[in-house]
XYZ file of C-alpha atoms in Angstrom:
446
model
C -8.310 24.567 1.111
C -4.770 23.268 1.446
C -3.445 20.226 -0.383
C -3.445 18.288 2.853
C -6.049 18.080 5.560
C -6.076 16.979 9.179
C -9.593 15.878 10.097
C -10.821 17.563 13.307
C -11.484 14.141 14.832
C -7.763 13.331 14.893
C -6.242 16.820 15.134
C -5.534 16.392 18.863
C -3.530 13.232 18.101
C -1.050 15.113 15.893
C 1.834 16.536 17.915
C 3.221 20.044 17.321
C 6.426 18.546 15.919
C 4.409 16.371 13.522
C 2.433 19.446 12.420
C 5.691 21.188 11.574
C 6.960 18.123 9.738
C 3.715 17.873 7.768
C 4.225 21.409 6.513
C 7.783 20.578 5.444
C 6.660 17.410 3.664
C 3.893 19.323 1.906
C 6.248 22.065 0.725
C 8.859 19.545 -0.454
C 6.332 17.483 -2.416
C 4.545 20.428 -4.012
C 7.599 22.501 -4.914
C 10.271 19.858 -5.551
C 8.828 16.404 -6.199
C 5.799 17.082 -8.396
C 7.789 19.359 -10.731
C 10.492 16.663 -10.902
C 8.094 13.840 -11.847
C 8.475 14.713 -15.534
C 12.272 14.867 -15.170
C 12.252 11.356 -13.691
C 10.477 10.078 -16.796
C 12.645 12.076 -19.196
C 15.855 10.670 -17.695
C 14.800 7.075 -18.335
C 16.285 5.262 -21.347
C 13.865 4.883 -24.242
C 15.481 1.615 -25.333
C 13.416 -1.159 -23.637
C 16.567 -3.275 -23.257
C 18.178 -0.603 -21.059
C 15.278 0.356 -18.809
C 15.981 -2.306 -16.159
C 19.012 -3.548 -14.208
C 21.055 -0.867 -15.923
C 20.480 2.699 -14.756
C 18.045 4.915 -12.892
C 17.127 8.620 -13.162
C 19.713 10.900 -11.547
C 17.032 13.310 -10.308
C 16.115 10.871 -7.557
C 19.539 11.177 -5.900
C 19.251 14.968 -5.995
C 15.856 14.825 -4.301
C 17.017 12.280 -1.730
C 19.889 14.523 -0.696
C 17.552 17.499 -0.323
C 14.996 15.468 1.616
C 17.578 14.090 4.000
C 19.047 17.534 4.600
C 15.585 18.683 5.712
C 15.014 15.707 8.020
C 12.427 14.180 5.672
C 13.814 10.669 5.866
C 12.497 7.225 6.911
C 9.326 8.810 8.235
C 7.416 5.516 7.931
C 9.350 3.730 10.683
C 7.650 4.599 13.966
C 9.845 4.841 17.038
C 6.874 3.534 19.007
C 7.418 0.106 17.484
C 11.036 0.162 16.257
C 14.145 1.499 18.039
C 15.553 2.509 14.645
C 12.476 4.615 13.936
C 11.452 8.257 14.065
C 9.154 9.832 16.699
C 5.972 9.631 14.638
C 2.821 7.593 15.142
C 1.271 5.589 12.313
C -1.533 8.135 12.254
C 0.883 11.037 11.852
C 2.832 9.227 9.165
C -0.433 8.372 7.433
C -1.092 12.061 6.902
C 2.399 12.452 5.445
C 1.989 9.398 3.198
C -1.112 11.032 1.739
C 0.962 14.018 0.688
C 3.646 11.751 -0.788
C 0.972 9.980 -2.821
C 0.457 13.152 -4.840
C 3.786 12.592 -6.619
C 5.265 9.700 -8.577
C 8.626 9.932 -6.837
C 8.065 11.668 -3.479
C 7.993 8.458 -1.432
C 11.300 7.255 -2.842
C 12.833 10.698 -2.417
C 12.147 10.433 1.332
C 13.160 6.752 1.549
C 9.548 5.840 2.232
C 8.640 3.770 -0.822
C 7.437 0.207 -1.161
C 8.608 -2.481 -1.068
C 11.565 -1.126 0.900
C 9.363 0.191 3.706
C 7.828 -3.215 4.402
C 11.165 -4.970 4.062
C 12.810 -2.551 6.469
C 9.985 -3.136 8.948
C 10.517 -6.889 8.645
C 14.253 -6.580 9.268
C 13.746 -4.101 12.106
C 11.143 -6.281 13.818
C 12.341 -9.804 13.063
C 15.914 -9.554 11.779
C 18.951 -10.807 13.672
C 21.665 -8.309 14.642
C 23.804 -9.586 11.759
C 20.921 -9.253 9.268
C 20.246 -5.728 10.468
C 23.879 -4.739 10.137
C 24.233 -6.189 6.649
C 20.889 -5.201 5.143
C 18.777 -2.902 7.322
C 21.458 -0.261 7.813
C 22.144 0.339 4.087
C 18.392 0.301 3.394
C 17.797 2.933 6.066
C 20.649 4.949 4.583
C 19.011 4.734 1.151
C 22.154 3.225 -0.363
C 20.414 0.102 -1.676
C 16.915 -1.080 -2.550
C 15.097 -4.398 -2.145
C 12.249 -6.620 -3.363
C 9.654 -8.768 -1.629
C 9.264 -12.040 -3.511
C 6.069 -13.925 -2.706
C 3.550 -14.234 -5.577
C 3.743 -17.262 -7.885
C 2.498 -17.412 -11.447
C 0.957 -20.876 -11.311
C -0.582 -20.661 -7.854
C -3.491 -18.698 -6.382
C -1.170 -16.666 -4.194
C -3.966 -14.752 -2.476
C -4.014 -17.856 -0.260
C -0.410 -17.897 0.876
C -0.716 -21.563 1.878
C -0.539 -22.328 -1.845
C 2.936 -20.884 -2.262
C 5.320 -23.731 -2.977
C 8.742 -22.445 -4.007
C 10.908 -25.059 -2.326
C 13.232 -24.137 0.514
C 15.272 -27.228 1.378
C 17.907 -27.427 4.071
C 21.106 -29.192 3.079
C 23.975 -29.022 5.555
C 24.627 -25.418 6.493
C 22.659 -24.029 3.545
C 19.134 -23.571 2.255
C 18.493 -24.395 -1.414
C 15.695 -22.562 -3.237
C 13.902 -23.848 -6.332
C 10.871 -22.265 -7.970
C 9.584 -19.299 -9.934
C 8.052 -16.054 -8.695
C 6.494 -13.094 -10.447
C 5.236 -9.604 -9.648
C 8.386 -9.163 -7.584
C 8.195 -5.386 -7.375
C 11.488 -3.542 -7.213
C 13.582 -6.377 -8.645
C 14.229 -4.473 -11.886
C 16.129 -1.680 -10.165
C 19.931 -1.879 -10.432
C 20.090 -0.733 -6.794
C 18.083 -3.779 -5.639
C 20.572 -5.827 -3.631
C 18.372 -8.278 -1.730
C 15.191 -10.261 -2.074
C 13.026 -11.339 0.843
C 11.713 -14.639 -0.514
C 8.759 -16.573 0.883
C 8.658 -20.269 0.180
C 7.711 -23.674 1.560
C 10.276 -25.122 3.935
C 8.191 -27.814 5.657
C 5.541 -29.186 3.300
C 4.689 -32.055 5.676
C 3.906 -29.910 8.705
C 0.342 -30.670 9.836
C -0.172 -26.964 10.495
C -0.440 -25.315 7.048
C 0.513 -21.985 8.607
C 3.868 -23.381 9.739
C 5.005 -24.656 6.346
C 6.286 -21.329 5.017
C 9.491 -19.419 5.717
C 11.113 -16.157 4.596
C 14.793 -16.079 3.647
C 17.138 -13.345 2.450
C 18.590 -13.940 -1.004
C 21.239 -11.451 -2.141
C 20.662 -10.228 -5.695
C 23.137 -11.821 -8.047
C 23.325 -15.079 -6.123
C 24.134 -17.931 -8.563
C 20.940 -19.516 -9.828
C 18.842 -16.326 -9.639
C 17.519 -15.291 -13.035
C 15.431 -12.145 -13.530
C 13.528 -13.309 -16.597
C 11.445 -10.289 -17.509
C 9.649 -7.186 -16.289
C 5.859 -7.258 -16.405
C 3.796 -4.282 -17.492
C 0.773 -2.720 -15.782
C -1.744 -1.653 -18.422
C 1.240 -1.010 -20.689
C 3.335 0.853 -18.094
C 6.602 -0.896 -17.227
C 7.254 1.170 -14.061
C 10.972 1.349 -14.840
C 13.423 1.245 -13.232
C 11.457 -0.255 -10.335
C 9.848 -3.049 -12.317
C 7.590 -5.975 -11.458
C 9.671 -8.987 -12.363
C 9.398 -12.684 -12.973
C 12.318 -14.401 -11.233
C 13.506 -18.011 -11.448
C 15.385 -19.620 -8.554
C 17.357 -22.644 -9.714
C 19.299 -24.384 -6.936
C 19.943 -21.047 -5.259
C 22.054 -21.565 -2.155
C 22.057 -19.248 0.858
C 23.537 -19.781 4.344
C 21.314 -20.832 7.242
C 21.749 -17.430 8.860
C 19.733 -15.896 6.006
C 16.540 -17.370 7.449
C 14.439 -14.600 9.038
C 13.088 -15.295 12.531
C 13.169 -19.077 12.048
C 11.762 -21.906 9.918
C 7.974 -21.964 9.643
C 7.531 -18.328 10.686
C 6.601 -17.024 7.241
C 2.941 -16.287 7.969
C 3.833 -14.436 11.138
C 6.280 -12.286 9.187
C 3.994 -11.436 6.277
C 1.111 -10.496 8.560
C 3.408 -8.204 10.521
C 4.666 -6.735 7.250
C 1.422 -6.250 5.370
C -0.642 -4.493 8.059
C 1.183 -1.140 8.174
C 2.013 -1.429 4.464
C -1.670 -1.525 3.556
C -2.181 1.690 5.529
C 0.695 3.353 3.662
C -0.771 2.301 0.297
C -4.207 3.589 1.246
C -2.978 6.991 2.366
C -0.941 7.409 -0.806
C -4.089 6.469 -2.739
C -5.947 9.284 -1.009
C -3.182 11.667 -2.053
C -3.573 10.510 -5.660
C -7.336 11.036 -5.466
C -6.845 14.531 -4.053
C -4.509 15.442 -6.901
C -6.946 14.036 -9.467
C -9.705 16.153 -7.950
C -7.488 19.223 -8.300
C -6.891 18.403 -11.963
C -10.633 18.007 -12.453
C -11.437 21.354 -10.804
C -8.771 23.141 -12.848
C -10.028 21.590 -16.083
C -13.724 22.319 -15.609
C -13.014 25.964 -14.796
C -10.770 26.549 -17.827
C -12.426 29.339 -19.864
C -11.072 27.798 -23.068
C -13.013 24.600 -22.400
C -16.594 25.892 -22.527
C -19.324 23.668 -23.912
C -22.691 25.009 -25.076
C -21.636 28.464 -23.952
C -20.895 27.486 -20.346
C -17.900 26.457 -18.300
C -17.859 22.732 -17.629
C -18.239 23.551 -13.930
C -21.546 25.256 -14.703
C -23.039 21.945 -15.768
C -24.813 20.177 -12.929
C -23.303 16.751 -13.518
C -19.763 18.109 -13.176
C -20.523 19.804 -9.874
C -22.025 16.539 -8.688
C -18.754 14.745 -9.588
C -16.776 17.281 -7.578
C -19.096 17.053 -4.572
C -19.145 13.242 -4.559
C -15.360 13.139 -4.873
C -14.958 15.426 -1.879
C -17.254 13.277 0.237
C -15.657 9.998 -0.823
C -12.078 11.194 -0.279
C -12.853 12.545 3.180
C -14.650 9.326 4.152
C -11.684 7.256 2.981
C -9.241 9.385 4.924
C -11.165 8.800 8.147
C -11.285 5.049 7.513
C -7.519 4.864 7.088
C -6.656 7.127 10.002
C -8.991 5.116 12.218
C -7.031 1.971 11.323
C -3.696 3.751 11.830
C -4.776 4.938 15.264
C -5.811 1.411 16.196
C -2.353 0.114 15.183
C -0.788 2.819 17.353
C -2.851 1.716 20.345
C -2.538 -2.035 19.846
C -0.832 -3.599 16.820
C -1.540 -4.553 13.226
C -3.309 -7.756 14.275
C -5.634 -5.838 16.575
C -6.507 -3.510 13.713
C -7.087 -6.268 11.157
C -10.741 -5.489 10.417
C -10.163 -1.746 10.239
C -7.218 -2.237 7.884
C -9.363 -4.490 5.685
C -12.128 -1.859 5.526
C -9.665 0.773 4.362
C -7.939 -1.597 1.942
C -11.233 -2.436 0.227
C -12.729 1.048 0.140
C -9.856 3.405 -0.621
C -8.379 2.037 -3.895
C -11.871 1.738 -5.420
C -12.704 5.238 -4.252
C -9.492 6.593 -5.730
C -10.208 4.867 -9.038
C -13.657 6.451 -9.136
C -12.321 9.949 -8.477
C -9.518 9.586 -11.018
C -11.984 8.240 -13.592
C -14.147 11.344 -13.157
C -11.087 13.510 -13.684
C -10.229 11.539 -16.823
C -13.766 12.030 -18.119
C -13.600 15.760 -17.434
C -10.424 15.942 -19.534
C -11.929 14.041 -22.433
C -9.391 12.392 -24.747
C -6.559 14.232 -22.986
C -7.362 12.315 -19.806
C -6.239 9.010 -21.282
C -3.115 10.458 -22.888
C 0.450 10.867 -21.647
C -0.013 14.654 -21.474
C -1.614 14.298 -18.030
C -0.728 11.943 -15.159
C -4.289 10.692 -14.758
C -4.080 7.541 -16.902
C -0.927 6.413 -15.144
C -2.436 7.192 -11.761
C -5.490 5.105 -12.631
C -3.348 2.158 -13.759
C -1.389 2.217 -10.511
C -4.484 2.472 -8.333
C -6.072 -0.459 -10.151
C -3.222 -2.720 -9.056
C -3.952 -1.918 -5.404
C -7.252 -3.778 -5.579
C -5.091 -6.880 -6.060
C -1.785 -6.134 -4.308
C -1.431 -7.034 -0.613
C -4.524 -9.223 -0.874
C -7.390 -8.814 -3.364
C -10.611 -7.115 -2.335
C -12.409 -10.455 -2.176
C -10.078 -11.819 0.514
C -10.559 -8.776 2.714
C -14.320 -8.743 2.140
C -14.536 -12.420 3.058
C -12.578 -11.802 6.234
C -14.721 -8.799 7.113
C -17.917 -10.698 6.396
C -16.875 -13.594 8.624
C -15.933 -11.238 11.438
C -19.190 -9.324 11.186
C -21.243 -12.513 10.944
C -19.846 -13.705 14.263
C -22.168 -11.160 15.874
C -25.229 -13.168 14.764
C -25.966 -14.815 18.150
C -25.536 -11.529 19.997
C -27.855 -9.775 17.529
C -30.475 -12.550 17.662
C -30.480 -12.406 21.475
C -30.844 -8.638 21.455
C -33.754 -8.712 19.002
C -35.459 -11.463 21.027
C -35.061 -9.387 24.210
C -36.499 -6.319 22.517
C -39.425 -8.305 21.082
C -40.204 -9.746 24.493
C -40.008 -6.290 26.075
C -42.420 -4.940 23.445
C -44.928 -7.718 24.244
C -44.684 -6.952 27.958
C -45.301 -3.263 27.310
C -48.290 -4.144 25.104
C -49.830 -6.080 27.987
C -48.938 -3.379 30.521
C -50.671 -0.655 28.522
C -53.539 -2.825 27.318
C -52.709 -2.523 23.658
C -54.214 -5.135 21.345
C -51.730 -6.647 18.939
C -52.791 -5.862 15.368
C -52.186 -7.796 12.229
C -49.344 -6.438 10.106
C -51.427 -6.483 6.914
């Protein structure tokens, strides 16, 4: 079994050129990126004061140069939807994102890491020619990085209508005031722009027209990166998840993306494909955890009660369940990706939600089994499993918590109630007619 799989159901949808690219991505990740994960960590400063807005590991530039030389660059941006893109479908890229998810740094090495991917999609789809020239081009070149700034500490940001960072027009400028947190990517010294969502028209009767997204260059007067937040103790340097204050931050009117009141439209266009990317990388993480588990339970030095761990029934059950759950998750995500390819993210909303709910939880379950198989080593820094688990746990919250997606799915499914009631009534009536036709006496159910 290879480290990547193309389900037979979608094999015909993967072009010969995409097959060849998949093999190149797989080889690059397995032979270059995974071995370099430890180097990335080792090159980080140990002094907490120097881990952000200061430096970044040099290994990433080496890998980026090698990836670009092999044509493994900006694979996320589909030419089907964006003229700046590459000739890959979302389904084909999904398979590649799974492979990237096996490594800590593979996505960045191929210029395919969040939040840059979503921000580039926003600029490619909604940006003005001037915005594209100033920001999209250097992002596509991998010369700079970016952050998406939406979540607020004192608001339930899962409902984006609650977001209230103020965006006020004054003359030929917009003035921003408010505080954000969990602004991923803002700790990186290469981060040169923030895409900031805020409230520009609080009095609009349509609550979905009150929000806007503006470009704020990093270093603009009034921007203060207050701190980097940790995820179960991991600071994710140099990337970082930062709390940022905006105090009378002024940007020109031309920094507004698409137009005032278009914030919801932008974030929905951004989050759909991004959720698919996250899910496929999660599947890659689960696959790697399963490999670690299989290797551990077949280690002859790890016998218990005279048997290999793999000779115990419960362990084999963990392996079997993990295989089933990973394969089911892959099909869910690829189904959503295919729907996006044949319509758009809005048309695939329910399928995306299914994948977004199922896959991170599945990945957590598989990784947890691998941790358990490793015993105390599984929660230590000697293996990547604990870090993988911490990252996957955030995905049950990021890009909309499970509960939001489940609520949306439940409402959509419940809309079928009248259709279902009518069908059951028709079938019941037909049964009664057949009873009469064949002279069958209706019996009591007791």
